[in-house]
XYZ file of C-alpha atoms in Angstrom:
268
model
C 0.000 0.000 0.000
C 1.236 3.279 -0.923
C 2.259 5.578 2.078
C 0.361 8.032 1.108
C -3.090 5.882 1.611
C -1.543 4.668 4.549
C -1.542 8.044 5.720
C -5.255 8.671 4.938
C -6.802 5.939 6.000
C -5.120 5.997 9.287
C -5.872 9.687 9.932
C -9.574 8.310 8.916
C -9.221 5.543 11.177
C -8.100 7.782 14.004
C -10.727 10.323 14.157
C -13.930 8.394 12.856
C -13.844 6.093 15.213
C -14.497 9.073 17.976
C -15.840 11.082 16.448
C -20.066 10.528 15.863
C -19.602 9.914 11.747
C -18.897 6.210 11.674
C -15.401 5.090 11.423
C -16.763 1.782 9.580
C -19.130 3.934 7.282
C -15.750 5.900 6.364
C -13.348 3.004 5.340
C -16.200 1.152 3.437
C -17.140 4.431 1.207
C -13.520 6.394 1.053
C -12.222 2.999 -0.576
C -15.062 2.889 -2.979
C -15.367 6.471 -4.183
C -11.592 6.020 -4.700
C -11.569 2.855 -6.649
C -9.441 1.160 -3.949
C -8.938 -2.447 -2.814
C -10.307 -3.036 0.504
C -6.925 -2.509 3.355
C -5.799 -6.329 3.797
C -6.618 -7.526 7.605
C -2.782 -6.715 8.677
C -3.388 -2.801 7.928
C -6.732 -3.055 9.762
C -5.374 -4.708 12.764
C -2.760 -1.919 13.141
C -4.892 0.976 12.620
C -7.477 -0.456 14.906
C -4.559 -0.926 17.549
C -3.555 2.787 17.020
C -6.800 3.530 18.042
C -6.677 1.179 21.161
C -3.897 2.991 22.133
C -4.883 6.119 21.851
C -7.858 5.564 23.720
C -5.959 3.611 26.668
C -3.582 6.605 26.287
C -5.754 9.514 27.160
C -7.930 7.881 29.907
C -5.456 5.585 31.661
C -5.475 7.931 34.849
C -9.790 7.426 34.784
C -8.869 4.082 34.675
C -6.139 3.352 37.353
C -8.482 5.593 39.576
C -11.308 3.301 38.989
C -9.291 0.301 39.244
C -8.161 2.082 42.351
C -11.876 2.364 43.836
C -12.254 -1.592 43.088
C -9.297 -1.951 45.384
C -11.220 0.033 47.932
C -14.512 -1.715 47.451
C -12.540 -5.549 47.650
C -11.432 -4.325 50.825
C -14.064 -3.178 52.645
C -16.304 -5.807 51.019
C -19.129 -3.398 49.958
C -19.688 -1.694 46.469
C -20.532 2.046 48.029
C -17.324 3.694 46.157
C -18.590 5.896 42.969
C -15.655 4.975 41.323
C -15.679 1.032 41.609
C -19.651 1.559 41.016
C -18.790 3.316 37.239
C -16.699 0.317 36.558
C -19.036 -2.096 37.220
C -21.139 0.014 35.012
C -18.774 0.476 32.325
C -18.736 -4.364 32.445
C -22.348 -4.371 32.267
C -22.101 -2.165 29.696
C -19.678 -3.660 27.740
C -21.783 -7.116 27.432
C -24.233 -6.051 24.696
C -21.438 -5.648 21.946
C -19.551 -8.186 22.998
C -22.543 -10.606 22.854
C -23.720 -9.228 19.285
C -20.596 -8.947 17.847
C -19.905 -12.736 18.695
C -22.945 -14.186 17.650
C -23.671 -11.880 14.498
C -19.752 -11.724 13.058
C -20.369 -13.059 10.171
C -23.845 -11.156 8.990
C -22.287 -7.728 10.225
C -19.161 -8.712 8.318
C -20.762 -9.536 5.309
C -22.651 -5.878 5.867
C -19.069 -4.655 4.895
C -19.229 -5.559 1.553
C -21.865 -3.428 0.864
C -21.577 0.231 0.486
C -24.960 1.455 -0.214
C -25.720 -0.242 3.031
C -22.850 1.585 5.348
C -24.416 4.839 3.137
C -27.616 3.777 4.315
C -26.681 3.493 8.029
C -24.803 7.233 7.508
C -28.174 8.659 7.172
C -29.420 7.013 10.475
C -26.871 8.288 12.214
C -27.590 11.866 10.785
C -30.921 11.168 11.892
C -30.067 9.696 15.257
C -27.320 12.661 16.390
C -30.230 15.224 15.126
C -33.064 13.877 17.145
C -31.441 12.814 20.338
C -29.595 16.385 20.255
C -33.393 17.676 19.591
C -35.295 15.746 22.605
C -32.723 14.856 25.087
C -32.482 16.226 28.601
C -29.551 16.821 29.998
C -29.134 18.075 33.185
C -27.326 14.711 34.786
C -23.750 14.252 35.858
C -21.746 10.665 35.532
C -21.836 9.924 39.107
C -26.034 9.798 38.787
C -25.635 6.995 36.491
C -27.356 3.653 37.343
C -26.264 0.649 35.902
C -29.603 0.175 34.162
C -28.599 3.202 32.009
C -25.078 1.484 31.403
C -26.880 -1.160 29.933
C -29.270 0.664 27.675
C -26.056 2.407 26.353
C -24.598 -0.451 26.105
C -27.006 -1.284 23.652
C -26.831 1.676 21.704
C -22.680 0.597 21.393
C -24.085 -2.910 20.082
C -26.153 -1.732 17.272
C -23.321 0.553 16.374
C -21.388 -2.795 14.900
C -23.363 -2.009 11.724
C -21.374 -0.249 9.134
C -22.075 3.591 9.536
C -23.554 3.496 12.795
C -21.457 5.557 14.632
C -20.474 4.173 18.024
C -19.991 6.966 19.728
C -22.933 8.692 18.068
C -25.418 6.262 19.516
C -23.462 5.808 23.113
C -23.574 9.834 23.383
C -26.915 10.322 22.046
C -28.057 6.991 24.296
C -26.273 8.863 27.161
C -28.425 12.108 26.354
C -31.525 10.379 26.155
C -31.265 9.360 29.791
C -30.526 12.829 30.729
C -26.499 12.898 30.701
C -25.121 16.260 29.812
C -22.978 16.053 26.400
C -19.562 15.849 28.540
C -20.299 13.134 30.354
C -21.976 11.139 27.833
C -18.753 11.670 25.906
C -16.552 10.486 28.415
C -18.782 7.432 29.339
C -19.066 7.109 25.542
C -15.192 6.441 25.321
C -14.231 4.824 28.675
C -17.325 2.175 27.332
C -15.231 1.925 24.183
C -11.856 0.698 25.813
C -12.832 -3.101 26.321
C -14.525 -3.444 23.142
C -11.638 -1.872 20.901
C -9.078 -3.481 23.034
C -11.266 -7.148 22.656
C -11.705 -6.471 19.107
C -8.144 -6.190 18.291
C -7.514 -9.210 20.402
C -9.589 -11.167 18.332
C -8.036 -9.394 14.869
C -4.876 -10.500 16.430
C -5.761 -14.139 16.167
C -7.246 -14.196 13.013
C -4.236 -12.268 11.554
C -1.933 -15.503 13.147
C -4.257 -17.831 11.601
C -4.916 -16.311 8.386
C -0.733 -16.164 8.083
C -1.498 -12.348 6.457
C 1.494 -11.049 7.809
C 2.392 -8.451 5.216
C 5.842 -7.310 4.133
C 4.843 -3.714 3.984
C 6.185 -2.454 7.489
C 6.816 1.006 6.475
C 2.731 1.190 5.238
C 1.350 -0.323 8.607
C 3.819 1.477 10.736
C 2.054 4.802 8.992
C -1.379 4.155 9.559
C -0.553 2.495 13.657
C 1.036 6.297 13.843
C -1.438 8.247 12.048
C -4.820 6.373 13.727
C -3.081 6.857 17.185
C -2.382 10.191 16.711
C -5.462 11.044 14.885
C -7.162 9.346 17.505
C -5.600 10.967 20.440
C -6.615 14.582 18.829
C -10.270 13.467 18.211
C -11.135 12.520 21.704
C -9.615 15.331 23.002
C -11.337 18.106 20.317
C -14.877 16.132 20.944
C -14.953 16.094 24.777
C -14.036 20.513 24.762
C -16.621 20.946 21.992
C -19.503 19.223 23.886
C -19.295 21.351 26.735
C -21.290 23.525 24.857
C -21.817 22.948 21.404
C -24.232 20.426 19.889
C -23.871 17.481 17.575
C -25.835 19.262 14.464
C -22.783 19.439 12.644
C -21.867 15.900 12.730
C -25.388 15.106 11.807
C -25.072 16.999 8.755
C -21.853 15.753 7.871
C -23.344 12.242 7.848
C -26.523 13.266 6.106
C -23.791 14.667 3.274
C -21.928 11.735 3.212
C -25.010 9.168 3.015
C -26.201 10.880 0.451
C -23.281 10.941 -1.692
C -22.638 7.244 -1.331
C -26.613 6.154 -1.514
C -26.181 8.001 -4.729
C -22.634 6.895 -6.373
C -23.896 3.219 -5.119
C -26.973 3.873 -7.280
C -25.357 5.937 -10.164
């Protein structure tokens, strides 16, 4: 693969997958409208663990303080501390799209081959980050949330395995629909997103060992583990200081835009 598509698709990589405009939705319909071949599985695996990384990267003090109030909670024997409460939350949440994914791999990955269908899913997203920015409520702070509402997002994050769902779209807007301000949807949004991506890759991991694709291009999949991480790292940070108090219109639009354009080249 030429560097310079390394490049691309890794920046892609990087900053669809947090922001709300479908990381999946991007590398099925960039590809097409450019007449590429689909990235072989040993570029995906190392843009997808760019992305692990970055996301480990920027929260790993969240996490060793909640891993820190699971300490506190094994010791005195009671689940009272907010912070080993959230991680319990942030399990239960995770067992939706871990579930789906395993059951449904091979329909969602056959979804894949399909753009008009990721274009398709674009314009739900649009429609999804437009109404739940539209009706939700926010007025609630992380530490209100139950673990009932970490499963409901949690459920949002499983439908997002559909190509052009965004996953942090639906976890943010799911977050907002139970009343989370945008901030702390965010966060929860991406703290929910570190076992999935991090299982995910696991997984890629294996199949790349069975599947013996270990490619010869180094200096390709060294560019897009770089560029996703780094791409990555900016995104999260840009998204959680722009939802403090601006709204997720113009992400909705973007993915309206984009559906369009691929319902339409799909068609054309």
């Amino acid at each position: 693969m030429p560097l310079t598509r390394a490049l691309l698709l890794g920046l892609l990589q990087g900053a669809t997958e947090f922001l709300p405009i479908s990381s999946s939705g991007h590398l099925v319909l960039i590809p097409y409208f450019a007449g590429w071949a689909p990235p072989g599985l040993s570029f995906t695996v190392m843009v997808h663990w760019g992305t692990a990384l970055a996301v480990a990267g920027y929260f790993w003090r969240d996490w060793a303080d909640l891993l820190q109030g699971l300490g506190v909670a094994v010791r005195d024997r009671r689940l009272t501390d907010p912070r080993a409460r959230l991680l319990v939350a942030l399990l239960l949440g995770t067992v939706p799209g871990a579930v789906v994914g395993w059951a449904g791999e091979d329909f969602f990955e056959g979804l894949f081959a399909h753009p008009a269908a990721a274009a398709a899913f674009l314009l739900a997203t649009a429609g999804m980050l437009f109404v739940g920015e539209r009706l939700a409520h926010r007025r609630r702070g992380l530490e209100t949330l139950s673990w009932a509402d970490a499963v409901v997002i949690g459920l949002a994050q499983a439908a997002a395995i559909l190509p052009g769902i965004s996953r942090s779209g639906a976890t943010i807007v799911a977050g907002m629909a139970l009343g989370l301000r945008r901030e702390p949807a965010a966060r929860f949004s991406f703290l929910l997103a570190t076992p999935i991506i991090w299982g995910a890759g696991i997984f890629q991991v294996l199949d790349l060992a069975q599947a013996g694709d270990l490619a010869a291009q180094y200096p390709s999949l060294l560019m897009g583990f770089v560029a996703a991480f780094l791409s990555g790292l900016a995104a999260i940070h840009f998204l959680l200081r722009y939802l403090r108090r601006r709204p997720l219109y113009p992400f909705a639009l973007y993915c309206l835009l984009l559906g369009v354009a691929g319902l339409t080249y799909a068609l054309l």
